[in-house]
Coordinates of C-alpha atoms and ligand atoms in Angstrom, one line a residue:
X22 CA -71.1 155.1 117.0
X23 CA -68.3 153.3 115.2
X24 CA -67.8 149.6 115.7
X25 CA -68.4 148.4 119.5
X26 CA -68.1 150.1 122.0
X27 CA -65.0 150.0 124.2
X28 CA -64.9 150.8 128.2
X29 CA -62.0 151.4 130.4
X30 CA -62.3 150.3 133.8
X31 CA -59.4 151.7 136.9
X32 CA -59.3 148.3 139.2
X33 CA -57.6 149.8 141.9
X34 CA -54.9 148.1 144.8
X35 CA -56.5 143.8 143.4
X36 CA -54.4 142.4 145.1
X37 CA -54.2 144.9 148.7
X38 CA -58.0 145.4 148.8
X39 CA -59.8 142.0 148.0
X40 CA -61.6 140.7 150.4
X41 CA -64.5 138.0 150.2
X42 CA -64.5 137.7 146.3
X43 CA -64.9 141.2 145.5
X44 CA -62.8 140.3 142.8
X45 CA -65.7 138.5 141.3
X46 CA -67.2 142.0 140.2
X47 CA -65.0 142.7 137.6
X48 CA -65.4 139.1 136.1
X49 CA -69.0 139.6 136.4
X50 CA -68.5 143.4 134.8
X51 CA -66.2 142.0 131.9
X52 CA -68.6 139.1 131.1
X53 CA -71.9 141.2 130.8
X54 CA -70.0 143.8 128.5
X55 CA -68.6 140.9 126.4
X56 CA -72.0 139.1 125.6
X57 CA -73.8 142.6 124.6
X58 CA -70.0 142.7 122.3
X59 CA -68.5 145.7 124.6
X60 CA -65.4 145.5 125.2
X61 CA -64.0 146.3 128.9
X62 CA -61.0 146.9 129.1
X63 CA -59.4 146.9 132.6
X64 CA -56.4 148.3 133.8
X65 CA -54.7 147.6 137.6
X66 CA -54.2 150.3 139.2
X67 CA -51.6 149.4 142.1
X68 CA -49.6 151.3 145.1
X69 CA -47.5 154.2 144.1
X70 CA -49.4 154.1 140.2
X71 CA -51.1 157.6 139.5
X72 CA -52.7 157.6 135.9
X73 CA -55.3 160.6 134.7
X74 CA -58.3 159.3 135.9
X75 CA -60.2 161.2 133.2
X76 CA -59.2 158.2 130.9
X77 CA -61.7 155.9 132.8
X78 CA -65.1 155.4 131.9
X79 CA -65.2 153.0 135.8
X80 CA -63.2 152.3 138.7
X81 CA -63.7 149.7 141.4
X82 CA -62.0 149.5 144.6
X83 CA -62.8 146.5 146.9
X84 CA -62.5 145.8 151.2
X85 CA -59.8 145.6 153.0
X86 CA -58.9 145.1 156.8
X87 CA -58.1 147.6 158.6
X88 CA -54.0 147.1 158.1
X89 CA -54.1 146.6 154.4
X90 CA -56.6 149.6 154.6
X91 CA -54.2 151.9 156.2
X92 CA -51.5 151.6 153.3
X93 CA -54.0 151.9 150.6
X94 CA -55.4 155.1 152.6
X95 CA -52.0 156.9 152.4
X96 CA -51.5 155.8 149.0
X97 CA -54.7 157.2 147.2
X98 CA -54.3 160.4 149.1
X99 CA -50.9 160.7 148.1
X100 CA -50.7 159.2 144.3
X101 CA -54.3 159.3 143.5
X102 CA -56.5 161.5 144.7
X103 CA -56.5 164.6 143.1
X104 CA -56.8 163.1 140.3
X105 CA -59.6 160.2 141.0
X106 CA -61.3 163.0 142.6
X107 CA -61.9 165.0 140.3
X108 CA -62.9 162.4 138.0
X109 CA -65.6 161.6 140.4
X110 CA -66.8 164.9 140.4
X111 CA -67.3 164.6 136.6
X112 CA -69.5 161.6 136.5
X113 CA -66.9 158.9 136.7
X114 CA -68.8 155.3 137.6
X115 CA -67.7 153.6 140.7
X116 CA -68.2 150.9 142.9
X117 CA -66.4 150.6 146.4
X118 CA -66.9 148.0 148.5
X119 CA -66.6 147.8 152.0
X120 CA -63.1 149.2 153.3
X121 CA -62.9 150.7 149.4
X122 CA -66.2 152.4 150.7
X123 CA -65.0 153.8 153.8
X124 CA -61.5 155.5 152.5
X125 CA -63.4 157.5 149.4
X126 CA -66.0 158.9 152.0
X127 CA -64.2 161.7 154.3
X128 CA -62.3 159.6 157.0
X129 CA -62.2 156.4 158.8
X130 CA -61.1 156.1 162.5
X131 CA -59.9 152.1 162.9
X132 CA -60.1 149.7 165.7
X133 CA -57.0 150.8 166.8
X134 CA -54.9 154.0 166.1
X135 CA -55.0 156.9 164.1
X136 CA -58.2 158.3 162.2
X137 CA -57.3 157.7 158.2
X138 CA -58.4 160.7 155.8
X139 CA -60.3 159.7 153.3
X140 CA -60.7 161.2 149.7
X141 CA -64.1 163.1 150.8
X142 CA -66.0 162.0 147.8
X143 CA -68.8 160.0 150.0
X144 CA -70.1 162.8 152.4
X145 CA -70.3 159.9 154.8
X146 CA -67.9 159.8 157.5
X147 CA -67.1 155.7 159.6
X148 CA -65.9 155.1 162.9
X149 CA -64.9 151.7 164.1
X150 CA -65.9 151.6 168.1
X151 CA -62.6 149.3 168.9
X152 CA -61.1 145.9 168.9
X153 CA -64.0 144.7 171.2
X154 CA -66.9 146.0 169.5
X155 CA -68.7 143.3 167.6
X156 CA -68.7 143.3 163.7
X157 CA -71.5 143.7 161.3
X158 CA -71.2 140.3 159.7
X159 CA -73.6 138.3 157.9
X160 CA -76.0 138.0 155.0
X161 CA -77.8 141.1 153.7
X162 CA -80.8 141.8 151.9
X163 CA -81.4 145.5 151.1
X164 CA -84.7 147.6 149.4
X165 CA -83.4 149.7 146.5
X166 CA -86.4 151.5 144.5
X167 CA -88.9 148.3 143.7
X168 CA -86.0 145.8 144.5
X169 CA -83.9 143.6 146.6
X170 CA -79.8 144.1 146.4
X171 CA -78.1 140.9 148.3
X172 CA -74.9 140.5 149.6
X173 CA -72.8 140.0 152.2
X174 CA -71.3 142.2 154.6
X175 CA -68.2 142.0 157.3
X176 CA -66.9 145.0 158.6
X177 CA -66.3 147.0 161.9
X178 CA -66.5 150.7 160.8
X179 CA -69.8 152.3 161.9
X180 CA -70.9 154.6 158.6
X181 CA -72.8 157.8 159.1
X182 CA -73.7 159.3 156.1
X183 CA -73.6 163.5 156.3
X184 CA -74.7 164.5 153.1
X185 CA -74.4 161.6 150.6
X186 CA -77.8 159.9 149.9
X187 CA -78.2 156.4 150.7
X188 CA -77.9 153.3 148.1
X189 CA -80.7 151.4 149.7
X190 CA -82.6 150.6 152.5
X191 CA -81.8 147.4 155.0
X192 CA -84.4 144.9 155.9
X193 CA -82.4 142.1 157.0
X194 CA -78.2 143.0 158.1
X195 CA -76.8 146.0 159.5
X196 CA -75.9 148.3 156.5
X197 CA -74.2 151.2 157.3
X198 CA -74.0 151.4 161.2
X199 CA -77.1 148.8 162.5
X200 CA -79.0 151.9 163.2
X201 CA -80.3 153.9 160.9
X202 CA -81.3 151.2 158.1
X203 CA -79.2 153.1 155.7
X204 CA -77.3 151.1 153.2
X205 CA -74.0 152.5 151.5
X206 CA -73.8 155.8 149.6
X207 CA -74.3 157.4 146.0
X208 CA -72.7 160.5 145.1
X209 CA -72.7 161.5 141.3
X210 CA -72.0 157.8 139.5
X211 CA -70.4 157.0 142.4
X212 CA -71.9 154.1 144.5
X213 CA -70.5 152.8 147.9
X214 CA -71.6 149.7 149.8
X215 CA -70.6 146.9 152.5
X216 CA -72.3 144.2 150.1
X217 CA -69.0 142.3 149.4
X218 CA -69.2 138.4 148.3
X219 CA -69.6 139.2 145.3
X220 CA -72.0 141.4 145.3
X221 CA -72.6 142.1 141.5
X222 CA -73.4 138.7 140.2
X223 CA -75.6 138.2 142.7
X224 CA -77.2 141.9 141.4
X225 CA -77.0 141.6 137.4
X226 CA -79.5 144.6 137.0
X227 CA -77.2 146.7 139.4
X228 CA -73.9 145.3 137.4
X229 CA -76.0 146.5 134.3
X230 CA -77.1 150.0 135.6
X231 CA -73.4 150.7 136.1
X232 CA -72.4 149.4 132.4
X233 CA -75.4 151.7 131.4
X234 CA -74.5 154.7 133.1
X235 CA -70.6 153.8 132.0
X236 CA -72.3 154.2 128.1
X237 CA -74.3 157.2 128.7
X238 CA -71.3 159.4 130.4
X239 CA -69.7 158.7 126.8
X240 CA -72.5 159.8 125.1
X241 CA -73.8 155.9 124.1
X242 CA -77.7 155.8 125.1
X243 CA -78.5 152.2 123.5
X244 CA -80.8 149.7 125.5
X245 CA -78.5 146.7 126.8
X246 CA -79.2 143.8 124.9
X247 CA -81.1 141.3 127.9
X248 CA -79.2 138.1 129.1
X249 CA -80.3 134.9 130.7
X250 CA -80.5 135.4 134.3
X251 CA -82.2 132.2 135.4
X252 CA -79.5 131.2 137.6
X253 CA -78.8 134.3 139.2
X254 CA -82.3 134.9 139.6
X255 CA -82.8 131.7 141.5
X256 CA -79.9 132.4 143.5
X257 CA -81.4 135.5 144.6
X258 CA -84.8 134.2 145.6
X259 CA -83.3 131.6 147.6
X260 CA -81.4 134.2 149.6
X261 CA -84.2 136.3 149.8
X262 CA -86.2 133.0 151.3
X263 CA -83.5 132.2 154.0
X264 CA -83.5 135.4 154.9
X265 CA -87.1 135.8 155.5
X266 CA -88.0 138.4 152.5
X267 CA -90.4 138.0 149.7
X268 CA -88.9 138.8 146.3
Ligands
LIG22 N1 -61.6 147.4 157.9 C1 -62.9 147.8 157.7 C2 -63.9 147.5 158.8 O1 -63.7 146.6 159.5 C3 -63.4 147.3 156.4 C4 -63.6 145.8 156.3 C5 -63.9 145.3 155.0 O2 -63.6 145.8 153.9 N2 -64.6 144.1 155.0 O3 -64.9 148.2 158.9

Protein backbone atom coordinates (compact mmCIF):
# COMPACT_ATOMS: atom_id res chain seq x y z
CA UNK A 1 0.00 0.00 0.00
CA UNK A 2 1.17 3.53 -0.83
CA UNK A 3 0.79 6.31 1.68
CA UNK A 4 -2.64 6.14 3.76
CA UNK A 5 -5.26 4.83 2.83
CA UNK A 6 -8.11 6.80 1.48
CA UNK A 7 -12.13 5.77 1.65
CA UNK A 8 -15.02 7.17 -0.18
CA UNK A 9 -18.14 7.14 1.58
CA UNK A 10 -21.91 7.93 -0.59
CA UNK A 11 -23.99 9.86 2.40
CA UNK A 12 -27.13 9.70 0.82
CA UNK A 13 -30.46 12.37 0.92
CA UNK A 14 -28.51 14.30 4.83
CA UNK A 15 -30.58 16.50 4.93
CA UNK A 16 -34.24 14.41 3.74
CA UNK A 17 -33.39 11.31 5.77
CA UNK A 18 -31.88 12.37 9.31
CA UNK A 19 -33.67 11.58 11.90
CA UNK A 20 -32.61 11.25 15.71
CA UNK A 21 -28.86 12.11 15.09
CA UNK A 22 -28.21 9.55 12.49
CA UNK A 23 -26.02 12.07 11.34
CA UNK A 24 -23.70 11.33 14.15
CA UNK A 25 -22.54 8.07 12.28
CA UNK A 26 -20.61 9.66 9.75
CA UNK A 27 -18.84 11.98 12.40
CA UNK A 28 -18.22 8.95 14.35
CA UNK A 29 -17.10 7.03 10.84
CA UNK A 30 -14.77 10.06 9.82
CA UNK A 31 -13.15 10.39 13.33
CA UNK A 32 -12.23 6.61 13.86
CA UNK A 33 -10.62 6.65 10.16
CA UNK A 34 -8.75 9.84 10.99
CA UNK A 35 -7.03 8.69 14.27
CA UNK A 36 -5.85 5.22 12.63
CA UNK A 37 -4.54 8.28 9.63
CA UNK A 38 -7.37 7.10 6.97
CA UNK A 39 -8.69 9.31 5.29
CA UNK A 40 -12.71 9.32 4.62
CA UNK A 41 -13.71 11.05 2.32
CA UNK A 42 -17.50 11.71 2.09
CA UNK A 43 -19.49 12.84 -0.64
CA UNK A 44 -23.52 13.91 -0.35
CA UNK A 45 -25.36 12.26 -2.35
CA UNK A 46 -28.77 14.37 -2.67
CA UNK A 47 -32.32 14.07 -4.71
CA UNK A 48 -32.03 13.86 -8.41
CA UNK A 49 -27.82 13.15 -7.98
CA UNK A 50 -26.98 9.63 -9.66
CA UNK A 51 -23.09 9.02 -9.40
CA UNK A 52 -21.46 5.35 -10.29
CA UNK A 53 -21.71 3.78 -7.17
CA UNK A 54 -18.81 1.56 -7.95
CA UNK A 55 -16.63 4.63 -6.80
CA UNK A 56 -17.72 4.06 -3.18
CA UNK A 57 -15.95 1.98 -0.85
CA UNK A 58 -19.47 2.97 1.85
CA UNK A 59 -22.78 4.46 1.74
CA UNK A 60 -25.05 5.41 4.58
CA UNK A 61 -28.57 6.31 4.34
CA UNK A 62 -30.41 7.39 7.56
CA UNK A 63 -34.62 7.39 8.79
CA UNK A 64 -37.01 9.27 7.71
CA UNK A 65 -40.82 9.66 8.27
CA UNK A 66 -42.97 8.30 6.31
CA UNK A 67 -43.46 11.76 4.02
CA UNK A 68 -39.84 12.56 3.61
CA UNK A 69 -39.58 8.74 3.04
CA UNK A 70 -41.94 8.69 0.19
CA UNK A 71 -39.80 11.29 -2.01
CA UNK A 72 -36.55 9.66 -1.13
CA UNK A 73 -38.35 6.23 -2.28
CA UNK A 74 -39.09 7.58 -5.81
CA UNK A 75 -35.88 9.15 -6.08
CA UNK A 76 -33.40 6.18 -5.43
CA UNK A 77 -35.56 4.05 -7.63
CA UNK A 78 -35.50 6.49 -10.22
CA UNK A 79 -31.80 8.20 -10.09
CA UNK A 80 -30.07 5.55 -8.06
CA UNK A 81 -30.87 2.36 -8.02
CA UNK A 82 -29.49 0.56 -10.73
CA UNK A 83 -26.59 1.72 -10.07
CA UNK A 84 -26.42 1.50 -5.97
CA UNK A 85 -27.64 -1.85 -6.56
CA UNK A 86 -25.45 -3.26 -8.22
CA UNK A 87 -22.78 -1.92 -6.18
CA UNK A 88 -24.40 -3.74 -3.31
CA UNK A 89 -24.29 -6.83 -5.00
CA UNK A 90 -20.46 -6.41 -5.23
CA UNK A 91 -19.62 -6.05 -1.65
CA UNK A 92 -20.27 -2.29 -1.27
CA UNK A 93 -20.42 -1.53 2.78
CA UNK A 94 -23.60 -0.04 4.08
CA UNK A 95 -25.40 1.08 6.89
CA UNK A 96 -29.24 2.03 6.68
CA UNK A 97 -31.00 3.12 9.40
CA UNK A 98 -34.48 2.96 10.14
CA UNK A 99 -36.65 4.38 7.11
CA UNK A 100 -33.03 4.08 5.03
CA UNK A 101 -33.61 0.36 6.13
CA UNK A 102 -36.96 -0.11 5.03
CA UNK A 103 -36.69 1.49 1.30
CA UNK A 104 -33.36 -0.76 0.28
CA UNK A 105 -35.32 -3.98 1.43
CA UNK A 106 -38.11 -4.81 -1.25
CA UNK A 107 -41.06 -2.50 -0.30
CA UNK A 108 -42.65 -0.50 2.40
CA UNK A 109 -46.47 -0.08 2.68
CA UNK A 110 -46.91 3.42 5.02
CA UNK A 111 -49.41 4.46 7.53
CA UNK A 112 -51.38 5.78 5.01
CA UNK A 113 -51.44 5.33 1.17
CA UNK A 114 -49.61 3.61 -1.41
CA UNK A 115 -47.06 0.66 -0.84
CA UNK A 116 -43.38 2.22 -1.78
CA UNK A 117 -40.97 -0.21 -3.85
CA UNK A 118 -38.05 -0.48 -2.43
CA UNK A 119 -34.52 -1.29 -4.07
CA UNK A 120 -34.91 -5.24 -3.15
CA UNK A 121 -31.42 -5.39 -1.80
CA UNK A 122 -32.71 -6.49 1.94
CA UNK A 123 -34.89 -9.68 1.25
CA UNK A 124 -37.01 -8.20 4.06
CA UNK A 125 -40.15 -6.81 3.20
CA UNK A 126 -42.13 -3.75 6.19
CA UNK A 127 -45.64 -2.97 6.62
CA UNK A 128 -46.75 -0.16 8.74
CA UNK A 129 -50.35 -1.45 10.30
CA UNK A 130 -51.89 2.36 10.06
CA UNK A 131 -52.01 5.75 11.71
CA UNK A 132 -53.45 4.03 14.92
CA UNK A 133 -51.17 1.38 15.43
CA UNK A 134 -48.66 2.11 18.12
CA UNK A 135 -44.84 2.64 17.34
CA UNK A 136 -41.86 0.76 18.27
CA UNK A 137 -40.25 3.44 20.27
CA UNK A 138 -37.69 3.28 22.87
CA UNK A 139 -34.33 2.10 24.05
CA UNK A 140 -32.79 -1.03 22.50
CA UNK A 141 -30.33 -3.44 23.55
CA UNK A 142 -29.69 -6.29 20.98
CA UNK A 143 -27.31 -9.82 21.16
CA UNK A 144 -24.96 -9.81 18.08
CA UNK A 145 -22.38 -12.86 18.20
CA UNK A 146 -20.76 -12.48 22.04
CA UNK A 147 -22.14 -8.79 22.23
CA UNK A 148 -24.54 -6.12 22.95
CA UNK A 149 -25.45 -3.41 19.94
CA UNK A 150 -27.49 -0.30 21.69
CA UNK A 151 -29.58 2.11 20.29
CA UNK A 152 -32.59 3.60 19.89
CA UNK A 153 -35.40 2.85 17.86
CA UNK A 154 -38.74 4.88 16.55
CA UNK A 155 -40.53 3.61 13.81
CA UNK A 156 -43.99 2.24 12.67
CA UNK A 157 -43.16 -0.23 9.77
CA UNK A 158 -43.43 -3.89 10.91
CA UNK A 159 -40.12 -5.70 9.15
CA UNK A 160 -40.37 -9.33 8.08
CA UNK A 161 -37.27 -10.53 6.88
CA UNK A 162 -37.82 -13.22 3.75
CA UNK A 163 -34.51 -14.25 3.06
CA UNK A 164 -31.94 -11.69 4.48
CA UNK A 165 -30.32 -12.91 7.73
CA UNK A 166 -30.82 -11.08 10.71
CA UNK A 167 -28.12 -8.36 12.33
CA UNK A 168 -28.90 -9.48 15.83
CA UNK A 169 -31.06 -10.66 18.26
CA UNK A 170 -33.45 -8.38 20.61
CA UNK A 171 -33.47 -8.76 24.30
CA UNK A 172 -34.84 -5.54 25.37
CA UNK A 173 -37.04 -3.27 22.28
CA UNK A 174 -38.99 -4.44 19.46
CA UNK A 175 -36.46 -4.88 16.65
CA UNK A 176 -37.89 -5.65 13.51
CA UNK A 177 -41.64 -6.24 14.03
CA UNK A 178 -41.94 -7.02 18.24
CA UNK A 179 -42.31 -10.49 17.27
CA UNK A 180 -39.97 -12.43 16.15
CA UNK A 181 -36.84 -11.00 18.15
CA UNK A 182 -35.11 -10.36 14.89
CA UNK A 183 -33.07 -7.23 14.67
CA UNK A 184 -32.39 -5.52 11.24
CA UNK A 185 -30.82 -7.28 8.16
CA UNK A 186 -27.30 -8.23 6.52
CA UNK A 187 -27.06 -8.97 3.03
CA UNK A 188 -23.48 -9.03 1.42
CA UNK A 189 -21.60 -5.77 3.41
CA UNK A 190 -24.82 -4.57 3.58
CA UNK A 191 -26.21 -3.98 7.17
CA UNK A 192 -29.84 -2.60 7.92
CA UNK A 193 -31.17 -1.64 11.35
CA UNK A 194 -33.81 0.62 13.41
CA UNK A 195 -30.88 1.46 16.00
CA UNK A 196 -30.92 5.28 15.15
CA UNK A 197 -29.63 7.83 17.93
CA UNK A 198 -26.68 7.43 17.00
CA UNK A 199 -26.18 4.21 16.84
CA UNK A 200 -22.38 3.92 15.88
CA UNK A 201 -20.77 5.79 18.63
CA UNK A 202 -22.59 4.17 20.93
CA UNK A 203 -21.10 0.68 18.89
CA UNK A 204 -17.26 1.64 18.11
CA UNK A 205 -16.44 -2.16 17.37
CA UNK A 206 -19.50 -2.20 14.93
CA UNK A 207 -18.35 1.43 13.40
CA UNK A 208 -14.85 -0.43 13.20
CA UNK A 209 -16.12 -3.71 11.55
CA UNK A 210 -17.56 -1.60 8.85
CA UNK A 211 -14.16 0.55 8.33
CA UNK A 212 -12.57 -2.99 8.34
CA UNK A 213 -14.65 -4.61 5.87
CA UNK A 214 -14.45 -0.95 3.86
CA UNK A 215 -10.35 -1.91 3.81
CA UNK A 216 -10.57 -5.43 2.89
CA UNK A 217 -13.14 -4.93 -0.22
CA UNK A 218 -10.00 -2.83 -1.47
CA UNK A 219 -7.74 -5.31 -0.86
CA UNK A 220 -6.24 -3.50 2.60
CA UNK A 221 -6.20 -6.50 5.33
CA UNK A 222 -4.20 -4.43 8.22
CA UNK A 223 -5.38 -4.73 11.92
CA UNK A 224 -7.02 -1.29 13.04
CA UNK A 225 -4.82 0.37 15.20
CA UNK A 226 -7.05 0.25 18.87
CA UNK A 227 -8.48 3.53 20.33
CA UNK A 228 -9.52 4.71 23.78
CA UNK A 229 -13.07 3.63 24.30
CA UNK A 230 -13.46 4.33 27.96
CA UNK A 231 -16.22 6.63 27.54
CA UNK A 232 -18.15 4.90 25.07
CA UNK A 233 -17.62 1.88 26.98
CA UNK A 234 -19.13 3.37 30.03
CA UNK A 235 -21.87 4.72 28.12
CA UNK A 236 -22.69 1.34 27.01
CA UNK A 237 -22.78 -0.35 30.33
CA UNK A 238 -24.90 2.13 31.82
CA UNK A 239 -27.49 1.48 29.12
CA UNK A 240 -27.09 -2.01 29.35
CA UNK A 241 -27.83 -1.46 33.37
CA UNK A 242 -31.08 0.65 32.84
CA UNK A 243 -32.17 -1.69 30.66
CA UNK A 244 -31.81 -4.62 32.77
CA UNK A 245 -28.89 -6.53 30.69
CA UNK A 246 -25.50 -7.64 31.93
CA UNK A 247 -22.65 -6.51 29.68
N1 LIG B 1 -41.41 6.01 8.56
C1 LIG B 1 -40.87 4.78 8.99
C2 LIG B 1 -41.67 4.12 10.09
O1 LIG B 1 -42.38 4.77 10.82
C3 LIG B 1 -39.42 4.97 9.42
C4 LIG B 1 -39.25 5.84 10.64
C5 LIG B 1 -37.82 6.15 10.96
O2 LIG B 1 -36.94 6.19 10.09
N2 LIG B 1 -37.57 6.44 12.23
O3 LIG B 1 -41.60 2.92 10.22
Amino acid sequence: MNGSPKLRLAYLYPRLMNLYSDAGNILCLTKRCGWRGIELVVDEVDLKASPDFRNYDLVFLGGGEDRQQTIAANDLLETKGDSLLDALGNGLVCLAICGGYQLLAESYKPATGEQLPGLGHFKASTVHPGPGAPRCVGNVAARRDNSWLVGFENHGGRTTLTGSRPLASVAVGSGNNGKDGNEGAIENNAFGTYLHGSLLPKNPDFADELISLALLRRGIDIKLAPIDNTVEVRARNALLAKLGVAS
